[in-house]
Amino acid sequence: MIDNSKFTYDRSWEQIEKMLEQAEAEKSKHKLTILNKKVPMNMKEQPMRDFKGLQGVCNALRWVLGDREMGRQKVLGREK
C-alpha cells in the first residue's frame, strides 16, 4: 500500500516536462559513452546501467504526461 502522506501532488505539467527533457539529455550522454569505441568496455558498465535506469524514468514520465505510444506494459518492462 502506498503511503499518500509522502506525496505533495504539487508538480506542474511544466515541471514534469522539464524533468523528462533533463532525463532524455542524461540518457543521451550515457548512450554516447556506450557507443564511443575509444572507451574501454570495463568503463561502459556504469553508463549502461544509468542508461537503462533513465530509460525507465523517461518511459514513466511519458506515461504520466499521457504519451499515446507509452503503454502500461512498456512502463512496467513487460514490452520491448
Short mmCIF file of N, CA, C and O in Angstrom, two decimals:
data_model
loop_
_atom_site.label_atom_id
_atom_site.label_comp_id
_atom_site.label_asym_id
_atom_site.label_seq_id
_atom_site.Cartn_x
_atom_site.Cartn_y
_atom_site.Cartn_z
N MET A 1 0.84 -1.19 0.00
CA MET A 1 0.00 0.00 0.00
C MET A 1 0.88 1.24 0.00
O MET A 1 1.88 1.30 0.70
N ILE A 2 0.50 2.21 -0.77
CA ILE A 2 1.26 3.45 -0.88
C ILE A 2 0.84 4.41 0.22
O ILE A 2 -0.35 4.62 0.46
N ASP A 3 1.83 5.00 0.89
CA ASP A 3 1.58 5.99 1.94
C ASP A 3 1.41 7.36 1.27
O ASP A 3 2.39 8.02 0.93
N ASN A 4 0.19 7.78 1.05
CA ASN A 4 -0.10 9.04 0.36
C ASN A 4 0.40 10.26 1.10
O ASN A 4 0.52 11.34 0.51
N SER A 5 0.73 10.15 2.38
CA SER A 5 1.22 11.30 3.13
C SER A 5 2.62 11.71 2.68
O SER A 5 3.07 12.81 3.00
N LYS A 6 3.29 10.85 1.92
CA LYS A 6 4.65 11.17 1.45
C LYS A 6 4.63 11.97 0.15
O LYS A 6 5.67 12.41 -0.31
N PHE A 7 3.47 12.16 -0.45
CA PHE A 7 3.37 12.83 -1.74
C PHE A 7 2.70 14.19 -1.59
O PHE A 7 1.74 14.33 -0.83
N THR A 8 3.19 15.17 -2.33
CA THR A 8 2.61 16.51 -2.25
C THR A 8 1.62 16.78 -3.36
O THR A 8 0.76 17.65 -3.23
N TYR A 9 1.76 16.08 -4.48
CA TYR A 9 0.89 16.27 -5.64
C TYR A 9 0.88 17.72 -6.12
O TYR A 9 -0.14 18.23 -6.56
N ASP A 10 2.02 18.39 -5.99
CA ASP A 10 2.06 19.80 -6.39
C ASP A 10 2.97 20.07 -7.58
O ASP A 10 3.37 21.20 -7.81
N ARG A 11 3.31 19.05 -8.36
CA ARG A 11 4.13 19.25 -9.54
C ARG A 11 3.25 19.75 -10.69
O ARG A 11 2.15 19.25 -10.92
N SER A 12 3.78 20.73 -11.42
CA SER A 12 3.06 21.21 -12.59
C SER A 12 3.44 20.37 -13.80
O SER A 12 4.45 19.66 -13.80
N TRP A 13 2.63 20.45 -14.84
CA TRP A 13 2.94 19.74 -16.07
C TRP A 13 4.27 20.22 -16.63
O TRP A 13 5.05 19.44 -17.16
N GLU A 14 4.54 21.51 -16.47
CA GLU A 14 5.80 22.07 -16.97
C GLU A 14 6.99 21.47 -16.23
O GLU A 14 8.02 21.18 -16.84
N GLN A 15 6.86 21.27 -14.93
CA GLN A 15 7.95 20.65 -14.16
C GLN A 15 8.17 19.21 -14.60
O GLN A 15 9.32 18.76 -14.71
N ILE A 16 7.11 18.50 -14.87
CA ILE A 16 7.23 17.11 -15.31
C ILE A 16 7.87 17.07 -16.70
O ILE A 16 8.77 16.25 -16.95
N GLU A 17 7.46 17.95 -17.59
CA GLU A 17 8.05 18.02 -18.93
C GLU A 17 9.53 18.37 -18.86
O GLU A 17 10.35 17.79 -19.59
N LYS A 18 9.90 19.30 -17.98
CA LYS A 18 11.30 19.69 -17.81
C LYS A 18 12.13 18.50 -17.30
O LYS A 18 13.24 18.25 -17.76
N MET A 19 11.57 17.75 -16.36
CA MET A 19 12.26 16.57 -15.84
C MET A 19 12.47 15.55 -16.95
O MET A 19 13.55 14.94 -17.05
N LEU A 20 11.47 15.37 -17.81
CA LEU A 20 11.61 14.45 -18.94
C LEU A 20 12.73 14.92 -19.87
O LEU A 20 13.56 14.12 -20.30
N GLU A 21 12.77 16.21 -20.17
CA GLU A 21 13.83 16.75 -21.03
C GLU A 21 15.21 16.49 -20.42
O GLU A 21 16.14 16.10 -21.12
N GLN A 22 15.34 16.72 -19.12
CA GLN A 22 16.63 16.51 -18.44
C GLN A 22 17.01 15.03 -18.44
O GLN A 22 18.17 14.69 -18.67
N ALA A 23 16.04 14.17 -18.20
CA ALA A 23 16.32 12.73 -18.20
C ALA A 23 16.71 12.25 -19.59
O ALA A 23 17.65 11.44 -19.73
N GLU A 24 16.04 12.76 -20.62
CA GLU A 24 16.38 12.39 -22.01
C GLU A 24 17.80 12.86 -22.34
O GLU A 24 18.56 12.13 -22.99
N ALA A 25 18.18 14.06 -21.89
CA ALA A 25 19.52 14.58 -22.15
C ALA A 25 20.58 13.72 -21.46
O ALA A 25 21.61 13.38 -22.06
N GLU A 26 20.34 13.35 -20.21
CA GLU A 26 21.29 12.49 -19.48
C GLU A 26 21.39 11.13 -20.15
O GLU A 26 22.48 10.57 -20.28
N LYS A 27 20.27 10.59 -20.57
CA LYS A 27 20.25 9.29 -21.24
C LYS A 27 21.08 9.35 -22.52
O LYS A 27 21.86 8.44 -22.82
N SER A 28 20.97 10.45 -23.26
CA SER A 28 21.75 10.63 -24.50
C SER A 28 23.24 10.68 -24.23
O SER A 28 24.04 10.12 -24.98
N LYS A 29 23.63 11.34 -23.13
CA LYS A 29 25.06 11.40 -22.77
C LYS A 29 25.60 9.99 -22.52
O LYS A 29 26.69 9.64 -22.96
N HIS A 30 24.83 9.20 -21.79
CA HIS A 30 25.27 7.84 -21.50
C HIS A 30 25.34 7.00 -22.77
O HIS A 30 26.26 6.19 -22.93
N LYS A 31 24.39 7.21 -23.68
CA LYS A 31 24.41 6.45 -24.92
C LYS A 31 25.65 6.79 -25.74
O LYS A 31 26.27 5.90 -26.33
N LEU A 32 26.05 8.07 -25.75
CA LEU A 32 27.26 8.45 -26.47
C LEU A 32 28.48 7.76 -25.88
O LEU A 32 29.36 7.32 -26.62
N THR A 33 28.54 7.67 -24.58
CA THR A 33 29.66 6.97 -23.93
C THR A 33 29.66 5.50 -24.31
O THR A 33 30.71 4.93 -24.63
N ILE A 34 28.49 4.88 -24.29
CA ILE A 34 28.37 3.46 -24.62
C ILE A 34 28.82 3.20 -26.06
O ILE A 34 29.49 2.21 -26.35
N LEU A 35 28.46 4.09 -26.97
CA LEU A 35 28.77 3.91 -28.39
C LEU A 35 30.19 4.33 -28.77
O LEU A 35 30.66 4.00 -29.86
N ASN A 36 30.87 5.05 -27.89
CA ASN A 36 32.22 5.53 -28.16
C ASN A 36 33.20 4.36 -28.16
O ASN A 36 33.44 3.72 -27.14
N LYS A 37 33.79 4.09 -29.31
CA LYS A 37 34.71 2.95 -29.45
C LYS A 37 36.03 3.17 -28.70
O LYS A 37 36.75 2.22 -28.44
N LYS A 38 36.33 4.42 -28.35
CA LYS A 38 37.57 4.71 -27.62
C LYS A 38 37.46 4.42 -26.14
O LYS A 38 38.47 4.34 -25.45
N VAL A 39 36.24 4.27 -25.65
CA VAL A 39 36.03 3.98 -24.23
C VAL A 39 36.08 2.47 -24.04
O VAL A 39 35.33 1.73 -24.69
N PRO A 40 36.97 1.97 -23.16
CA PRO A 40 37.07 0.52 -22.93
C PRO A 40 35.77 -0.04 -22.34
O PRO A 40 35.05 0.66 -21.63
N MET A 41 35.51 -1.29 -22.63
CA MET A 41 34.27 -1.95 -22.20
C MET A 41 34.08 -1.87 -20.69
O MET A 41 32.96 -1.65 -20.22
N ASN A 42 35.15 -2.03 -19.93
CA ASN A 42 35.00 -2.00 -18.47
C ASN A 42 34.61 -0.61 -17.96
O ASN A 42 34.17 -0.48 -16.83
N MET A 43 34.78 0.41 -18.79
CA MET A 43 34.38 1.77 -18.40
C MET A 43 32.95 2.08 -18.87
O MET A 43 32.45 3.17 -18.64
N LYS A 44 32.31 1.13 -19.52
CA LYS A 44 30.96 1.34 -20.04
C LYS A 44 29.89 0.72 -19.14
O LYS A 44 28.70 0.94 -19.37
N GLU A 45 30.30 -0.01 -18.12
CA GLU A 45 29.33 -0.72 -17.30
C GLU A 45 28.37 0.24 -16.59
O GLU A 45 27.15 0.05 -16.65
N GLN A 46 28.90 1.26 -15.93
CA GLN A 46 28.03 2.19 -15.21
C GLN A 46 27.18 3.02 -16.16
O GLN A 46 25.98 3.18 -15.91
N PRO A 47 27.74 3.54 -17.26
CA PRO A 47 26.87 4.25 -18.21
C PRO A 47 25.74 3.37 -18.76
O PRO A 47 24.64 3.86 -19.00
N MET A 48 26.01 2.06 -18.93
CA MET A 48 24.95 1.16 -19.40
C MET A 48 23.84 1.05 -18.35
O MET A 48 22.65 1.09 -18.70
N ARG A 49 24.22 0.91 -17.09
CA ARG A 49 23.22 0.83 -16.03
C ARG A 49 22.42 2.13 -15.94
O ARG A 49 21.20 2.11 -15.79
N ASP A 50 23.15 3.24 -15.99
CA ASP A 50 22.49 4.55 -15.91
C ASP A 50 21.54 4.76 -17.09
O ASP A 50 20.44 5.28 -16.92
N PHE A 51 21.96 4.34 -18.28
CA PHE A 51 21.13 4.46 -19.48
C PHE A 51 19.82 3.70 -19.28
O PHE A 51 18.74 4.22 -19.53
N LYS A 52 19.93 2.45 -18.83
CA LYS A 52 18.73 1.63 -18.65
C LYS A 52 17.82 2.23 -17.57
O LYS A 52 16.59 2.23 -17.71
N GLY A 53 18.41 2.73 -16.51
CA GLY A 53 17.60 3.35 -15.45
C GLY A 53 16.87 4.58 -15.96
O GLY A 53 15.68 4.77 -15.70
N LEU A 54 17.58 5.42 -16.70
CA LEU A 54 16.96 6.63 -17.25
C LEU A 54 15.94 6.29 -18.32
O LEU A 54 14.96 7.03 -18.50
N GLN A 55 16.12 5.19 -19.00
CA GLN A 55 15.13 4.74 -19.98
C GLN A 55 13.80 4.48 -19.26
O GLN A 55 12.73 4.87 -19.74
N GLY A 56 13.87 3.86 -18.11
CA GLY A 56 12.67 3.61 -17.32
C GLY A 56 12.06 4.90 -16.80
O GLY A 56 10.83 5.06 -16.80
N VAL A 57 12.91 5.82 -16.37
CA VAL A 57 12.42 7.13 -15.91
C VAL A 57 11.68 7.84 -17.03
O VAL A 57 10.57 8.35 -16.83
N CYS A 58 12.28 7.86 -18.21
CA CYS A 58 11.66 8.53 -19.36
C CYS A 58 10.33 7.88 -19.73
O CYS A 58 9.35 8.57 -20.00
N ASN A 59 10.30 6.55 -19.72
CA ASN A 59 9.05 5.85 -20.02
C ASN A 59 7.96 6.21 -19.01
O ASN A 59 6.82 6.49 -19.39
N ALA A 60 8.31 6.25 -17.74
CA ALA A 60 7.33 6.57 -16.71
C ALA A 60 6.84 8.00 -16.84
O ALA A 60 5.63 8.27 -16.73
N LEU A 61 7.75 8.93 -17.08
CA LEU A 61 7.34 10.33 -17.24
C LEU A 61 6.47 10.52 -18.48
O LEU A 61 5.49 11.27 -18.45
N ARG A 62 6.81 9.83 -19.55
CA ARG A 62 5.99 9.91 -20.76
C ARG A 62 4.59 9.36 -20.49
O ARG A 62 3.59 9.92 -20.96
N TRP A 63 4.50 8.30 -19.71
CA TRP A 63 3.21 7.72 -19.36
C TRP A 63 2.38 8.72 -18.55
O TRP A 63 1.20 8.93 -18.80
N VAL A 64 3.04 9.36 -17.56
CA VAL A 64 2.37 10.35 -16.73
C VAL A 64 1.84 11.51 -17.57
O VAL A 64 0.73 12.00 -17.35
N LEU A 65 2.62 11.90 -18.58
CA LEU A 65 2.22 13.01 -19.44
C LEU A 65 1.16 12.60 -20.47
O LEU A 65 0.63 13.44 -21.18
N GLY A 66 0.87 11.32 -20.55
CA GLY A 66 -0.18 10.85 -21.44
C GLY A 66 0.27 10.54 -22.85
O GLY A 66 -0.53 10.57 -23.78
N ASP A 67 1.56 10.21 -23.02
CA ASP A 67 2.07 9.83 -24.34
C ASP A 67 1.26 8.64 -24.86
O ASP A 67 1.19 7.59 -24.23
N ARG A 68 0.62 8.82 -26.01
CA ARG A 68 -0.25 7.79 -26.56
C ARG A 68 0.50 6.51 -26.96
O ARG A 68 -0.09 5.46 -27.10
N GLU A 69 1.81 6.64 -27.16
CA GLU A 69 2.61 5.47 -27.56
C GLU A 69 3.27 4.77 -26.37
O GLU A 69 3.98 3.79 -26.55
N MET A 70 3.03 5.29 -25.17
CA MET A 70 3.66 4.70 -23.98
C MET A 70 2.61 3.93 -23.19
O MET A 70 1.86 4.49 -22.40
N GLY A 71 2.57 2.65 -23.44
CA GLY A 71 1.59 1.80 -22.76
C GLY A 71 2.06 1.37 -21.38
O GLY A 71 3.25 1.42 -21.05
N ARG A 72 1.13 0.94 -20.62
CA ARG A 72 1.40 0.47 -19.25
C ARG A 72 2.40 -0.69 -19.25
O ARG A 72 3.30 -0.74 -18.41
N GLN A 73 2.27 -1.61 -20.19
CA GLN A 73 3.16 -2.76 -20.25
C GLN A 73 4.61 -2.34 -20.49
O GLN A 73 5.54 -2.92 -19.92
N LYS A 74 4.80 -1.33 -21.32
CA LYS A 74 6.16 -0.86 -21.60
C LYS A 74 6.76 -0.20 -20.36
O LYS A 74 7.93 -0.40 -20.05
N VAL A 75 5.97 0.59 -19.66
CA VAL A 75 6.45 1.24 -18.43
C VAL A 75 6.86 0.19 -17.41
O VAL A 75 7.86 0.35 -16.72
N LEU A 76 6.11 -0.89 -17.34
CA LEU A 76 6.39 -1.94 -16.36
C LEU A 76 7.49 -2.90 -16.83
O LEU A 76 7.83 -3.84 -16.13
N GLY A 77 8.02 -2.68 -18.03
CA GLY A 77 9.10 -3.51 -18.54
C GLY A 77 8.65 -4.84 -19.10
O GLY A 77 9.46 -5.75 -19.25
N ARG A 78 7.39 -4.96 -19.41
CA ARG A 78 6.86 -6.22 -19.93
C ARG A 78 6.81 -6.24 -21.45
O ARG A 78 6.52 -7.25 -22.05
N GLU A 79 7.06 -5.09 -22.06
CA GLU A 79 7.03 -4.98 -23.50
C GLU A 79 8.36 -4.40 -23.97
O GLU A 79 8.90 -3.49 -23.35
N LYS A 80 8.87 -4.92 -25.03
CA LYS A 80 10.16 -4.44 -25.56
C LYS A 80 9.95 -3.29 -26.51
O LYS A 80 8.99 -3.13 -27.16
#
